[in-house]
Structures are given as structure tokens and as C-alpha cells.
CSV table of C-alpha atoms and ligand atoms in Angstrom, one decimal:
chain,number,residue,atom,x,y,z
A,3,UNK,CA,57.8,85.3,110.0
A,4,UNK,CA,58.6,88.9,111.0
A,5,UNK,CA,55.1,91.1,110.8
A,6,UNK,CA,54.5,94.7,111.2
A,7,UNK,CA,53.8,95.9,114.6
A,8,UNK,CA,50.5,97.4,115.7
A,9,UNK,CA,50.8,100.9,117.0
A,10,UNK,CA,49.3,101.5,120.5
A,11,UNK,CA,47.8,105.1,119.5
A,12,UNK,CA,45.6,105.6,116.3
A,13,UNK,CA,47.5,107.3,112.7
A,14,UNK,CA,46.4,110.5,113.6
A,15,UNK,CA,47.4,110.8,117.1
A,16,UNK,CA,50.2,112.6,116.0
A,17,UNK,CA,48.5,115.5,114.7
A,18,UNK,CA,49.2,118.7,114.3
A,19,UNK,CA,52.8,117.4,114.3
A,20,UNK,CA,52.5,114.1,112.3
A,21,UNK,CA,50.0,113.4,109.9
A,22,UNK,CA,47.6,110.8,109.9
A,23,UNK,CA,48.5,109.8,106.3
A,24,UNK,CA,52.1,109.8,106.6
A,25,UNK,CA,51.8,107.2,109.5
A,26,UNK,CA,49.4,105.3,107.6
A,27,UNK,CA,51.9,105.3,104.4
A,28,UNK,CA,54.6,105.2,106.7
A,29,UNK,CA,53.6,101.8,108.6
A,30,UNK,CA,51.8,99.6,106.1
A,31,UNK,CA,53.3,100.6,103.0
A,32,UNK,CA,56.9,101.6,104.1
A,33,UNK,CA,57.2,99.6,107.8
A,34,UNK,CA,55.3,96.8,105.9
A,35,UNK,CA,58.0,96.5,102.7
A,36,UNK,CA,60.9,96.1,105.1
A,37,UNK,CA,59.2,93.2,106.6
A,38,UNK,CA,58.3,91.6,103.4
A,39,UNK,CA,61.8,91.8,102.2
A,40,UNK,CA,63.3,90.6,105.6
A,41,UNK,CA,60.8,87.2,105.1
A,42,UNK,CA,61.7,86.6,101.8
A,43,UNK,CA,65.6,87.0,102.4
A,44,UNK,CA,65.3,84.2,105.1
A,45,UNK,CA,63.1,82.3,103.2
A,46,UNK,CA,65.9,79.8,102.0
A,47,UNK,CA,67.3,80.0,105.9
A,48,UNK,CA,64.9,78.6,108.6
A,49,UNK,CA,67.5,78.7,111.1
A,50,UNK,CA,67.5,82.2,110.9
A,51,UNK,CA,63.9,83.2,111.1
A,52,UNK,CA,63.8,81.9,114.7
A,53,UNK,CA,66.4,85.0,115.5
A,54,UNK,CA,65.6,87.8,116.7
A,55,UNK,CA,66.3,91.1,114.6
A,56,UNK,CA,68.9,91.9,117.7
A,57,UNK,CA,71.2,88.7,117.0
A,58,UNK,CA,70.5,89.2,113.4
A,59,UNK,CA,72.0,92.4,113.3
A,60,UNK,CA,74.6,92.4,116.1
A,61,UNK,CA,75.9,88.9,114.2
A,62,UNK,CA,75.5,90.8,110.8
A,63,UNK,CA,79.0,89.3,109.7
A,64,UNK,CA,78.1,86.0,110.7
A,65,UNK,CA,75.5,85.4,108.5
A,66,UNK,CA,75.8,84.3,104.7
A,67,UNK,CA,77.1,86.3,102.4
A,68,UNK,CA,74.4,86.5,100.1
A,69,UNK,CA,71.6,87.7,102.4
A,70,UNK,CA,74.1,90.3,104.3
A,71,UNK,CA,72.9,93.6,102.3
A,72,UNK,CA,69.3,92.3,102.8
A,73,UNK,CA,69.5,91.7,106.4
A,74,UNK,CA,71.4,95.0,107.1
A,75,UNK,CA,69.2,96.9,105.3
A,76,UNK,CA,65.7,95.1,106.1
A,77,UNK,CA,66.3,93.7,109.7
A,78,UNK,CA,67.4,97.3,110.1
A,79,UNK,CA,64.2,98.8,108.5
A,80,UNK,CA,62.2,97.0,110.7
A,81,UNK,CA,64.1,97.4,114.3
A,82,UNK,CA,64.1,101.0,113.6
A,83,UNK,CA,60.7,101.5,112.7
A,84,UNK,CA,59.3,99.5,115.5
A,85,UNK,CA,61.6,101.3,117.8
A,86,UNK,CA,60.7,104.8,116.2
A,87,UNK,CA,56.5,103.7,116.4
A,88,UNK,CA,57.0,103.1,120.3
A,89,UNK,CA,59.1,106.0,121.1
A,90,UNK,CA,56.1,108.4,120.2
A,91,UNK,CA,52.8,109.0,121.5
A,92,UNK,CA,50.1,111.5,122.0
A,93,UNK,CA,50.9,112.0,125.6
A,94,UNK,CA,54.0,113.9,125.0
A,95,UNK,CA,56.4,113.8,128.2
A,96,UNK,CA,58.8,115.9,129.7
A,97,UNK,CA,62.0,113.9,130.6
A,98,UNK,CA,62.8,113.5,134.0
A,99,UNK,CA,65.4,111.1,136.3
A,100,UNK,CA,68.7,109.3,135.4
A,101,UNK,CA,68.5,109.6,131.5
A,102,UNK,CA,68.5,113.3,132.0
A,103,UNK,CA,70.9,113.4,134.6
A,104,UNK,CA,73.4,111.4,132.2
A,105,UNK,CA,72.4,114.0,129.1
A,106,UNK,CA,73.1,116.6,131.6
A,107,UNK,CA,76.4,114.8,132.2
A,108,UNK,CA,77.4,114.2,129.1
A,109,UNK,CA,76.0,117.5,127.0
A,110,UNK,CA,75.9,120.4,129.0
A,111,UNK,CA,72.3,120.8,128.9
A,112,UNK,CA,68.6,119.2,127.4
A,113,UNK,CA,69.0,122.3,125.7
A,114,UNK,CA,72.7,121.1,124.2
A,115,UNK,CA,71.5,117.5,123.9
A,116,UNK,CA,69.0,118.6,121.5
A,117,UNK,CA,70.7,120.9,119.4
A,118,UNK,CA,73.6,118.5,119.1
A,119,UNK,CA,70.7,115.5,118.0
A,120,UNK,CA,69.4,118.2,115.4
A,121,UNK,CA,72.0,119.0,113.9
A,122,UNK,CA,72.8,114.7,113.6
A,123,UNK,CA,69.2,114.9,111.9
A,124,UNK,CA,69.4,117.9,109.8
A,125,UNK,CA,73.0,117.0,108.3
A,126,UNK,CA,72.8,113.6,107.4
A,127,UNK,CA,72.6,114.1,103.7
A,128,UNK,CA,70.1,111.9,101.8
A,129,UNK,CA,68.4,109.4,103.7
A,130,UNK,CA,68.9,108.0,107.1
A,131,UNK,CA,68.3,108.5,111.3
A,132,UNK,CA,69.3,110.2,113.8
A,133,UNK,CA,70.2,108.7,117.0
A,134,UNK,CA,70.9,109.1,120.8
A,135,UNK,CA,72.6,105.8,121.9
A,136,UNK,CA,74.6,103.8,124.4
A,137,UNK,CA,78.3,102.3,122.8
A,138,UNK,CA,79.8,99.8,123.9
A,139,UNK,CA,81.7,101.5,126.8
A,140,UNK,CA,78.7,102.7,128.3
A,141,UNK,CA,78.6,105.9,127.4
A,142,UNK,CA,75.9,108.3,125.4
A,143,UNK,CA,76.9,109.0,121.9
A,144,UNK,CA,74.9,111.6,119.0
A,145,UNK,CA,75.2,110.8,115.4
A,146,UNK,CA,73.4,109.7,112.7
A,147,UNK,CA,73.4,106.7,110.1
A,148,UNK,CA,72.9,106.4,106.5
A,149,UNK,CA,69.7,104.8,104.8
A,150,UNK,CA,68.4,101.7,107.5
A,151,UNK,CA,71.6,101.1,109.4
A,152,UNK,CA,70.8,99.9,112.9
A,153,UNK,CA,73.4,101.6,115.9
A,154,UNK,CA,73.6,97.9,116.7
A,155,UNK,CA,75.7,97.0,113.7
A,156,UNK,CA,78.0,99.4,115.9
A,157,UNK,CA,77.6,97.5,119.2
A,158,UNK,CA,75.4,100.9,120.3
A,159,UNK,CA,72.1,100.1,122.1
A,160,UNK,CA,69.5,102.5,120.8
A,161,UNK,CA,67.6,105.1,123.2
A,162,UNK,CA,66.4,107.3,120.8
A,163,UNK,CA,65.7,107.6,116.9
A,164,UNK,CA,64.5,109.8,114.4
A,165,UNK,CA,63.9,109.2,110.9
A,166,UNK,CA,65.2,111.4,108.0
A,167,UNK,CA,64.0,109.7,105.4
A,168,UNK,CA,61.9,111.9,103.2
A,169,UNK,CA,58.8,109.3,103.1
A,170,UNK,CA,58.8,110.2,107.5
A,171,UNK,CA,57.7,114.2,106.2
A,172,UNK,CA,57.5,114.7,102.9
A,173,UNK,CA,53.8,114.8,102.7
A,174,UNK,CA,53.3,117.4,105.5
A,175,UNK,CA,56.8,119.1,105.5
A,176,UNK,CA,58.0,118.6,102.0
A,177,UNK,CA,61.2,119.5,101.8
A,178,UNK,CA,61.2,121.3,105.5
A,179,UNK,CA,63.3,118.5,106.9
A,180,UNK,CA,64.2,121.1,110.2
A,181,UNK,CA,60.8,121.8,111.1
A,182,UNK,CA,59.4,117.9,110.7
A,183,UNK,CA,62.8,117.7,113.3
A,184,UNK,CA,61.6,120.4,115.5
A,185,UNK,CA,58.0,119.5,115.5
A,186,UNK,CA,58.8,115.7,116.5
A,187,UNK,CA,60.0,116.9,119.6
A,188,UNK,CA,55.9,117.3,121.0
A,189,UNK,CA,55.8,114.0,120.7
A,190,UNK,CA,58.4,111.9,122.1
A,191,UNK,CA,57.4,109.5,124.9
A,192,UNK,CA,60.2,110.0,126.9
A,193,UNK,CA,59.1,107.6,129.8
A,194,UNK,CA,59.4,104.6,126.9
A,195,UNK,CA,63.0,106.2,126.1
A,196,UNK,CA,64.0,106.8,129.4
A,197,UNK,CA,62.9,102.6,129.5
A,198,UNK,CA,65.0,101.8,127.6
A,199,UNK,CA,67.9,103.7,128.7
A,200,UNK,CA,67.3,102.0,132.1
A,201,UNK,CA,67.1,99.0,130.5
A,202,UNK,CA,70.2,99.2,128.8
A,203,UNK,CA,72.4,100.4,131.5
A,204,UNK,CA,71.1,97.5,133.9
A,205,UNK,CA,69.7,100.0,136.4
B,21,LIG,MN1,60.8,105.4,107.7
């Protein structure tokens, strides 16, 4: 059985720039619903509980047809949420080493990097994440998906995500969806992203 993650910083750890009740709502009522509805999909498949939600997803096609939608859309709900919980933190840090060497690289700038990941963010129309990530060629790629679509249905490792949806800001933000964006930036742990990025590049 999949289960909610526990965060390693308290709800309002976040604050001024995320509420304490949106990360409360947003983990045990949202987080927690993509879980429950991930469980119940495998219910009828205990082969496929003993996956993880990385060969779930990246075998997507491979599984039956009737829990396909479910799996996309909960699997996804809960890799991306328990990706997003992890990339924050309290102790905001400034990015540093090979992962901004290769945005350098590949955007111009931090500065250009950003702007280009905002504008992924602000444009996605309805619901949905933003993402910096590493395709199958090795290289860094900015765009964003719709609703809980995981970059690994696109053979892309994720470094970086940010959710859009309206339940990650609405309470705080309501419909201010570019200044949740730009406030999320004080608290990125970039030593967790710049992990993974490491991690996924074998270095
Ligand atoms: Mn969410």
C-alpha cells in the first residue's frame, strides 16, 4: 500500500510564502486522495502494488487497460507531490555547482532559467506543473504538463516541479497564480534538486 509521505519541516515552515493551512490541506486532504485512489486502483492487481510509482509510470502502456487513466493520473499525483514536499524547505538555498553550470549552459542565465520556468508555470492554462527536467538524451528541458502528468510518462527524469493547481495557492493567493510562482522561489532547497540532478546524470 502506497501512504502519504511525512514532511521533514512542520506546515508552517513555509511561511510568509506558503501557508500553514494550504500545506495542511494540501498533504492530507489533496496528497492523501491521490494515494487512496492509487490503492484502490491496484486493489484487484497485487503484482502491481509491489512496483514502484517509477516503473508504474515509465511502463504506463504496459499496464491494463482499465486502470491506465487511474495510474496516470494517481501514481502521478503522488510522485509529484512527494517530489514537490522534498524540494522545499525552510532553509532556502542558493544554487551552486554543476546543476547551475548546465542551466548556465543551456539558458543563458539563472536569471533566463527562471523566467523561461515562469512563464511554463504561469501559462499552463487550467491545472497542472511546471517542470525543469532531464529527457532522454540528457539534456535540460522547461515545460509544463497538464493536470497530474508525471515528465516520466515522457522518459524525462524530474529535477524540479512546481504545482499550478489552484488547491497549491488559492487560499493565500487566490487567483494571483504569478506571485504564489514568484514567492515559491524563497523556498526551494536547491541542494535536494541539485541531488537529484547529480543523481540523474550519474555524476
Ligand atoms: Mn497539488
Amino acid at each position: 500500500m502506497f501512504k502519504v509521505p511525512e514532511l521533514s519541516y512542520s506546515y508552517d515552515a513555509l511561511e510568509p510564502y506558503i501557508d500553514a493551512q494550504t500545506m495542511e490541506i494540501h498533504l492530507t486532504k489533496h496528497h492523501q486522495t491521490y494515494v487512496n485512489n492509487l490503492n484502490k486502483a491496484l486493489e484487484v492487481y497485487p503484482e502491481l502494488q509491489l512496483k514502484s510509482l517509477e516503473d508504474l509510470l515509465i511502463n504506463l502502456k504496459s499496464l491494463p487497460n482499465d486502470i491506465q487513466t487511474a495510474v496516470q493520473n494517481n501514481a502521478g499525483g503522488h510522485y509529484n507531490h512527494s517530489l514537490f514536499w522534498k524540494m522545499m524547505g525552510p532553509d532556502s538555498t542558493k544554487l551552486h555547482g554543476r546543476l547551475l553550470q548546465d542551466i548556465e549552459k543551456k539558458f543563458g542565465s539563472f536569471e533566463q532559467f527562471q523566467q523561461q520556468f515562469e512563464t511554463a508555470a504561469k501559462t499552463r492554462f487550467g491545472s497542472g506543473w511546471a517542470w525543469l527536467a532531464l529527457d532522454g538524451n540528457g539534456d535540460l528541458q522547461v515545460y509544463s504538463t497538464a493536470n497530474q502528468d508525471a515528465t516520466l510518462l515522457q522518459g524525462s527524469q524530474t529535477i524540479l516541479g512546481l504545482d499550478v493547481w489552484e488547491h497549491a495557492y488559492y487560499l493565500n493567493y487566490q487567483n494571483r497564480r504569478p506571485d504564489y510562482i514568484a514567492a515559491w522561489w524563497h523556498v526551494v532547497d536547491w541542494d535536494y534538486v541539485q541531488e537529484r540532478y547529480l543523481d540523474a546524470i550519474g555524476a
